[in-house]
Amino acid sequence: MSQRAMLKLSTGALLLLLPWFGGLVIGEISDDFCKCLKFFYDETPPQGITGEYQPICQRYKNQYRFASLYHRQHRTPLYSAYILSPADGKRPNTPWKYEPQLVSHKAGPDMWPFPAPKSIYRGVKRSQAVLWDYNNSCYTKGHLNPSMHQKTMEDREATFTLTNIVPQQEGSNRDTWNPLEMEVLERSKAYCNGLMYVITGVMPYESEPRWINNRVSVPEYMWSAYCCPSYKPNLPKSVRPFFPTYAAVGRNDRNSGEEIVPVDPSMQGYDVRRMSLETLEGILRTRLEMPISLFKGQCK
């Protein structure tokens, strides 16, 4: 066997052995978020995350809209980061999109709508999720950056890319996670004087990944945290614990244990637990085995 063939074989075997967020750091789009640091507090992405991932500066119609940290083999993001800006209109009726640069670094920087051209569809399917993955899967397309957290129509349209989506149970998406998104939105409008930075992500199953169509990894939990460094003085006592940071973890599997999120029978197993940023980071550090820090200096 030639040296080139042996190298190709050994590289393929290594990729198959990588755990969820362990392994190599690769990136055909960019090795970092240098073009979209504005979506992170103090222009600093979360620290302590190691493993194979792809930073994506999510670009649509010639503008950067938000940022996502994408896992190619699992075809889902670990998180999306954005600046919350209340929508000035309704949820758009827009085509779902894909990221051409996950196929080739020579592709243009903007996301594109499905269907992908036949000439690159195989590359799209190999590098990321496609609409077919969610057909008859019993999962909804769960936004990490929700459209109603974005002001302009084009910003909202940009959230409809599968690189911002994870498989989410309908009971979680509709009944418990959506109310949390609305709660954060209202809190931002009422008390945040400046920018509110939000990072929303997922936690995989602790033992083995679970999949839809043997291609897209299903998270066991959703999580979200925000940073509002400038907020109104003299906050009501009931609101003070929510600033400058706050966080939450939601169940995406009604049969999961209660060690992270306790169960209230009225929530049908899709409970959301509100918590401090420090508590969330502690959970992520333990569960993902990484020294994660989401906001520089704890947003202080």
Tab-separated table of C-alpha atoms in Angstrom:
chain	number	residue	atom	x	y	z
A	1	MET	CA	0.000	0.000	0.000
A	2	SER	CA	1.329	3.461	-0.909
A	3	GLN	CA	2.130	6.053	1.759
A	4	ARG	CA	-0.663	8.281	0.418
A	5	ALA	CA	-3.210	5.464	0.716
A	6	MET	CA	-2.031	4.600	4.225
A	7	LEU	CA	-2.307	8.242	5.298
A	8	LYS	CA	-5.827	8.480	3.882
A	9	LEU	CA	-6.879	5.267	5.651
A	10	SER	CA	-5.395	6.267	9.021
A	11	THR	CA	-6.978	9.730	8.855
A	12	GLY	CA	-10.385	8.234	8.162
A	13	ALA	CA	-10.025	5.836	11.078
A	14	LEU	CA	-9.059	8.684	13.388
A	15	LEU	CA	-12.157	10.675	12.445
A	16	LEU	CA	-14.374	7.687	13.180
A	17	LEU	CA	-12.892	7.399	16.663
A	18	LEU	CA	-13.422	11.033	17.640
A	19	PRO	CA	-15.877	11.551	20.498
A	20	TRP	CA	-18.527	14.277	20.411
A	21	PHE	CA	-16.237	17.241	21.022
A	22	GLY	CA	-12.887	15.567	21.158
A	23	GLY	CA	-10.232	15.365	18.490
A	24	LEU	CA	-8.843	17.772	15.970
A	25	VAL	CA	-9.648	21.400	15.329
A	26	ILE	CA	-10.332	21.917	11.650
A	27	GLY	CA	-11.937	24.652	9.658
A	28	GLU	CA	-12.297	25.389	5.964
A	29	ILE	CA	-14.301	28.557	6.601
A	30	SER	CA	-12.099	30.062	9.299
A	31	ASP	CA	-10.078	28.923	12.266
A	32	ASP	CA	-11.771	31.487	14.484
A	33	PHE	CA	-14.542	34.082	14.658
A	34	CYS	CA	-12.325	36.997	13.656
A	35	LYS	CA	-14.882	38.388	11.179
A	36	CYS	CA	-17.833	38.316	13.581
A	37	LEU	CA	-16.448	38.974	17.057
A	38	LYS	CA	-19.059	41.693	17.554
A	39	PHE	CA	-21.609	39.013	18.465
A	40	PHE	CA	-19.640	38.113	21.619
A	41	TYR	CA	-19.362	40.168	24.793
A	42	ASP	CA	-16.113	42.137	24.761
A	43	GLU	CA	-15.439	40.511	21.358
A	44	THR	CA	-14.417	37.314	23.160
A	45	PRO	CA	-15.920	33.922	22.190
A	46	PRO	CA	-16.435	31.280	24.910
A	47	GLN	CA	-13.156	30.002	26.278
A	48	GLY	CA	-12.056	26.476	27.173
A	49	ILE	CA	-13.815	24.644	24.340
A	50	THR	CA	-11.577	22.050	22.744
A	51	GLY	CA	-12.188	19.517	20.048
A	52	GLU	CA	-13.248	19.296	16.452
A	53	TYR	CA	-15.463	22.203	15.520
A	54	GLN	CA	-16.048	24.748	12.779
A	55	PRO	CA	-16.494	28.430	13.593
A	56	ILE	CA	-19.077	29.912	11.227
A	57	CYS	CA	-19.689	33.621	10.861
A	58	GLN	CA	-23.258	33.312	9.626
A	59	ARG	CA	-23.471	35.612	6.590
A	60	TYR	CA	-26.626	36.390	4.621
A	61	LYS	CA	-27.137	38.974	1.883
A	62	ASN	CA	-23.628	40.365	2.310
A	63	GLN	CA	-23.849	40.923	6.071
A	64	TYR	CA	-22.781	38.926	9.115
A	65	ARG	CA	-25.881	38.130	11.182
A	66	PHE	CA	-24.650	35.891	14.070
A	67	ALA	CA	-22.047	33.208	14.873
A	68	SER	CA	-22.240	29.434	15.309
A	69	LEU	CA	-19.767	26.793	16.447
A	70	TYR	CA	-20.505	23.785	14.262
A	71	HIS	CA	-19.666	20.095	14.592
A	72	ARG	CA	-19.310	18.553	11.141
A	73	GLN	CA	-19.569	14.870	12.041
A	74	HIS	CA	-22.672	15.406	14.167
A	75	ARG	CA	-24.132	17.956	11.746
A	76	THR	CA	-25.338	20.283	14.496
A	77	PRO	CA	-23.962	23.384	16.215
A	78	LEU	CA	-22.625	23.308	19.762
A	79	TYR	CA	-23.913	26.859	20.128
A	80	SER	CA	-25.033	29.989	18.325
A	81	ALA	CA	-24.110	33.439	19.622
A	82	TYR	CA	-25.999	36.617	18.788
A	83	ILE	CA	-27.079	40.047	19.959
A	84	LEU	CA	-30.726	40.095	20.993
A	85	SER	CA	-32.753	42.733	19.155
A	86	PRO	CA	-36.575	42.431	19.419
A	87	ALA	CA	-38.239	41.655	16.104
A	88	ASP	CA	-40.040	44.473	14.350
A	89	GLY	CA	-42.271	42.055	12.436
A	90	LYS	CA	-43.517	38.491	12.221
A	91	ARG	CA	-41.728	35.197	11.833
A	92	PRO	CA	-40.733	35.041	8.163
A	93	ASN	CA	-41.860	32.478	5.626
A	94	THR	CA	-38.447	31.825	4.114
A	95	PRO	CA	-36.601	28.841	2.599
A	96	TRP	CA	-34.264	26.813	4.775
A	97	LYS	CA	-30.611	27.377	3.989
A	98	TYR	CA	-27.254	25.598	3.961
A	99	GLU	CA	-23.616	26.681	4.231
A	100	PRO	CA	-21.705	26.290	0.915
A	101	GLN	CA	-18.350	26.875	2.602
A	102	LEU	CA	-18.708	23.650	4.568
A	103	VAL	CA	-18.470	21.964	1.156
A	104	SER	CA	-15.580	24.017	-0.217
A	105	HIS	CA	-13.502	26.892	1.099
A	106	LYS	CA	-13.674	28.314	-2.421
A	107	ALA	CA	-17.435	28.860	-2.143
A	108	GLY	CA	-18.922	32.297	-1.544
A	109	PRO	CA	-19.338	33.555	2.029
A	110	ASP	CA	-23.162	33.740	2.079
A	111	MET	CA	-25.555	30.956	3.109
A	112	TRP	CA	-27.825	29.721	0.304
A	113	PRO	CA	-31.390	28.366	0.182
A	114	PHE	CA	-32.283	24.759	-0.460
A	115	PRO	CA	-32.488	22.946	-2.790
A	116	ALA	CA	-28.765	22.751	-3.336
A	117	PRO	CA	-27.615	22.340	-6.945
A	118	LYS	CA	-27.126	18.719	-8.004
A	119	SER	CA	-23.470	19.430	-8.657
A	120	ILE	CA	-22.766	20.024	-4.950
A	121	TYR	CA	-25.666	18.260	-3.180
A	122	ARG	CA	-23.532	15.238	-2.264
A	123	GLY	CA	-20.961	17.572	-0.730
A	124	VAL	CA	-23.660	19.435	1.186
A	125	LYS	CA	-25.129	16.182	2.496
A	126	ARG	CA	-21.699	14.923	3.520
A	127	SER	CA	-20.712	18.085	5.379
A	128	GLN	CA	-23.934	19.179	7.091
A	129	ALA	CA	-27.585	18.434	7.750
A	130	VAL	CA	-30.084	18.568	4.886
A	131	LEU	CA	-33.862	18.875	4.932
A	132	TRP	CA	-34.277	15.151	4.266
A	133	ASP	CA	-32.692	14.393	7.650
A	134	TYR	CA	-35.691	15.836	9.489
A	135	ASN	CA	-38.400	14.166	7.379
A	136	ASN	CA	-40.474	11.730	9.478
A	137	SER	CA	-37.966	12.096	12.302
A	138	CYS	CA	-40.457	13.060	15.051
A	139	TYR	CA	-38.226	16.051	15.829
A	140	THR	CA	-38.759	19.721	15.073
A	141	LYS	CA	-36.067	22.021	13.732
A	142	GLY	CA	-35.031	23.795	16.920
A	143	HIS	CA	-33.489	27.256	16.492
A	144	LEU	CA	-30.537	28.146	18.720
A	145	ASN	CA	-30.738	31.746	17.531
A	146	PRO	CA	-34.534	32.234	17.361
A	147	SER	CA	-35.917	34.417	14.602
A	148	MET	CA	-37.978	36.571	16.975
A	149	HIS	CA	-34.807	37.655	18.759
A	150	GLN	CA	-33.730	39.441	15.567
A	151	LYS	CA	-34.961	42.896	14.551
A	152	THR	CA	-34.950	43.108	10.766
A	153	MET	CA	-36.607	40.758	8.320
A	154	GLU	CA	-33.254	39.794	6.803
A	155	ASP	CA	-31.777	39.070	10.240
A	156	ARG	CA	-34.762	36.833	10.990
A	157	GLU	CA	-34.480	35.075	7.625
A	158	ALA	CA	-30.824	34.326	8.339
A	159	THR	CA	-31.738	32.217	11.387
A	160	PHE	CA	-33.389	29.680	9.069
A	161	THR	CA	-30.176	27.854	8.261
A	162	LEU	CA	-29.665	24.242	9.281
A	163	THR	CA	-26.297	25.237	10.754
A	164	ASN	CA	-28.345	27.042	13.444
A	165	ILE	CA	-30.677	24.090	14.038
A	166	VAL	CA	-30.755	21.012	16.297
A	167	PRO	CA	-33.320	18.186	16.541
A	168	GLN	CA	-35.705	19.308	19.290
A	169	GLN	CA	-38.723	17.507	20.670
A	170	GLU	CA	-41.931	19.414	19.943
A	171	GLY	CA	-42.866	19.429	23.631
A	172	SER	CA	-39.583	21.148	24.429
A	173	ASN	CA	-39.593	23.520	21.465
A	174	ARG	CA	-43.190	24.698	21.724
A	175	ASP	CA	-44.248	24.263	25.333
A	176	THR	CA	-41.227	25.163	27.477
A	177	TRP	CA	-38.285	26.505	25.452
A	178	ASN	CA	-40.314	29.042	23.474
A	179	PRO	CA	-41.716	30.595	26.679
A	180	LEU	CA	-38.133	30.901	27.959
A	181	GLU	CA	-37.149	32.740	24.769
A	182	MET	CA	-40.079	35.117	25.235
A	183	GLU	CA	-39.146	35.637	28.885
A	184	VAL	CA	-35.604	36.639	27.954
A	185	LEU	CA	-36.932	38.903	25.200
A	186	GLU	CA	-39.259	40.751	27.570
A	187	ARG	CA	-36.539	41.077	30.201
A	188	SER	CA	-34.223	42.587	27.621
A	189	LYS	CA	-36.816	45.145	26.533
A	190	ALA	CA	-37.749	46.097	30.090
A	191	TYR	CA	-34.397	46.299	31.859
A	192	CYS	CA	-31.384	46.080	29.535
A	193	ASN	CA	-30.020	49.526	28.638
A	194	GLY	CA	-27.408	48.388	26.161
A	195	LEU	CA	-26.687	45.264	24.152
A	196	MET	CA	-27.749	41.839	25.392
A	197	TYR	CA	-25.373	39.086	24.273
A	198	VAL	CA	-26.911	35.604	24.101
A	199	ILE	CA	-25.305	32.199	23.656
A	200	THR	CA	-27.609	29.216	23.210
A	201	GLY	CA	-26.386	25.659	22.796
A	202	VAL	CA	-26.815	21.977	23.481
A	203	MET	CA	-25.510	19.105	25.591
A	204	PRO	CA	-25.208	15.648	24.018
A	205	TYR	CA	-26.144	12.425	25.726
A	206	GLU	CA	-23.514	11.427	28.258
A	207	SER	CA	-23.092	7.815	27.160
A	208	GLU	CA	-23.612	7.488	23.406
A	209	PRO	CA	-24.776	9.939	20.741
A	210	ARG	CA	-28.332	9.506	19.519
A	211	TRP	CA	-29.195	10.209	15.942
A	212	ILE	CA	-31.922	10.946	13.447
A	213	ASN	CA	-31.421	9.059	10.184
A	214	ASN	CA	-28.039	7.919	11.527
A	215	ARG	CA	-26.692	11.343	10.575
A	216	VAL	CA	-27.779	14.188	12.850
A	217	SER	CA	-27.029	14.023	16.568
A	218	VAL	CA	-29.892	14.650	18.997
A	219	PRO	CA	-29.100	16.701	22.135
A	220	GLU	CA	-30.288	15.586	25.539
A	221	TYR	CA	-30.441	19.160	26.867
A	222	MET	CA	-30.724	22.696	25.539
A	223	TRP	CA	-29.004	25.556	27.374
A	224	SER	CA	-28.897	29.327	27.084
A	225	ALA	CA	-27.191	32.237	28.820
A	226	TYR	CA	-27.212	35.986	28.402
A	227	CYS	CA	-24.976	38.895	29.318
A	228	CYS	CA	-26.372	42.427	29.742
A	229	PRO	CA	-23.475	44.534	31.048
A	230	SER	CA	-25.495	47.786	31.073
A	231	TYR	CA	-28.907	47.648	32.717
A	232	LYS	CA	-31.325	50.022	34.384
A	233	PRO	CA	-30.415	51.262	37.878
A	234	ASN	CA	-32.643	50.537	40.844
A	235	LEU	CA	-33.902	47.226	39.506
A	236	PRO	CA	-36.908	45.781	41.338
A	237	LYS	CA	-35.779	43.309	43.974
A	238	SER	CA	-37.451	40.449	42.110
A	239	VAL	CA	-35.397	41.193	38.986
A	240	ARG	CA	-31.946	41.793	40.490
A	241	PRO	CA	-30.833	38.125	40.312
A	242	PHE	CA	-31.311	38.231	36.528
A	243	PHE	CA	-28.594	40.852	35.870
A	244	PRO	CA	-26.047	41.174	34.475
A	245	THR	CA	-26.227	37.460	33.640
A	246	TYR	CA	-28.663	34.590	33.820
A	247	ALA	CA	-28.997	31.130	32.326
A	248	ALA	CA	-31.217	28.087	31.875
A	249	VAL	CA	-31.106	24.409	30.919
A	250	GLY	CA	-34.039	22.617	29.298
A	251	ARG	CA	-34.774	18.922	28.910
A	252	ASN	CA	-35.034	17.596	25.345
A	253	ASP	CA	-35.746	14.050	26.514
A	254	ARG	CA	-38.640	13.453	28.870
A	255	ASN	CA	-37.023	10.203	30.029
A	256	SER	CA	-33.739	11.747	31.158
A	257	GLY	CA	-32.731	11.645	34.803
A	258	GLU	CA	-33.293	14.561	37.166
A	259	GLU	CA	-29.686	15.258	38.171
A	260	ILE	CA	-29.517	18.389	35.958
A	261	VAL	CA	-33.157	19.445	35.571
A	262	PRO	CA	-35.804	18.240	38.068
A	263	VAL	CA	-39.170	17.162	36.703
A	264	ASP	CA	-42.485	18.879	37.310
A	265	PRO	CA	-45.295	16.509	36.194
A	266	SER	CA	-47.227	19.418	34.714
A	267	MET	CA	-44.386	20.036	32.208
A	268	GLN	CA	-44.655	16.508	30.756
A	269	GLY	CA	-40.922	15.949	31.132
A	270	TYR	CA	-39.663	18.957	29.152
A	271	ASP	CA	-38.876	21.140	32.138
A	272	VAL	CA	-36.617	24.197	32.019
A	273	ARG	CA	-34.476	25.021	35.023
A	274	ARG	CA	-33.466	28.667	35.512
A	275	MET	CA	-30.075	29.213	37.127
A	276	SER	CA	-27.092	31.495	37.498
A	277	LEU	CA	-24.396	31.702	34.843
A	278	GLU	CA	-21.950	30.129	37.292
A	279	THR	CA	-24.239	27.130	37.791
A	280	LEU	CA	-24.640	26.590	34.043
A	281	GLU	CA	-20.901	26.792	33.470
A	282	GLY	CA	-20.372	24.241	36.229
A	283	ILE	CA	-22.815	21.860	34.551
A	284	LEU	CA	-21.161	22.323	31.152
A	285	ARG	CA	-17.682	21.802	32.586
A	286	THR	CA	-18.745	18.545	34.197
A	287	ARG	CA	-20.874	17.236	31.350
A	288	LEU	CA	-18.638	18.220	28.422
A	289	GLU	CA	-15.375	17.812	30.368
A	290	MET	CA	-14.100	21.213	29.275
A	291	PRO	CA	-13.115	24.295	31.341
A	292	ILE	CA	-15.805	26.411	29.696
A	293	SER	CA	-16.233	30.125	30.329
A	294	LEU	CA	-19.055	31.664	28.291
A	295	PHE	CA	-18.566	35.410	28.872
A	296	LYS	CA	-15.297	37.192	29.489
A	297	GLY	CA	-14.945	38.161	33.137
A	298	GLN	CA	-18.438	36.782	33.852
A	299	CYS	CA	-19.838	39.841	32.014
A	300	LYS	CA	-18.718	42.160	34.804
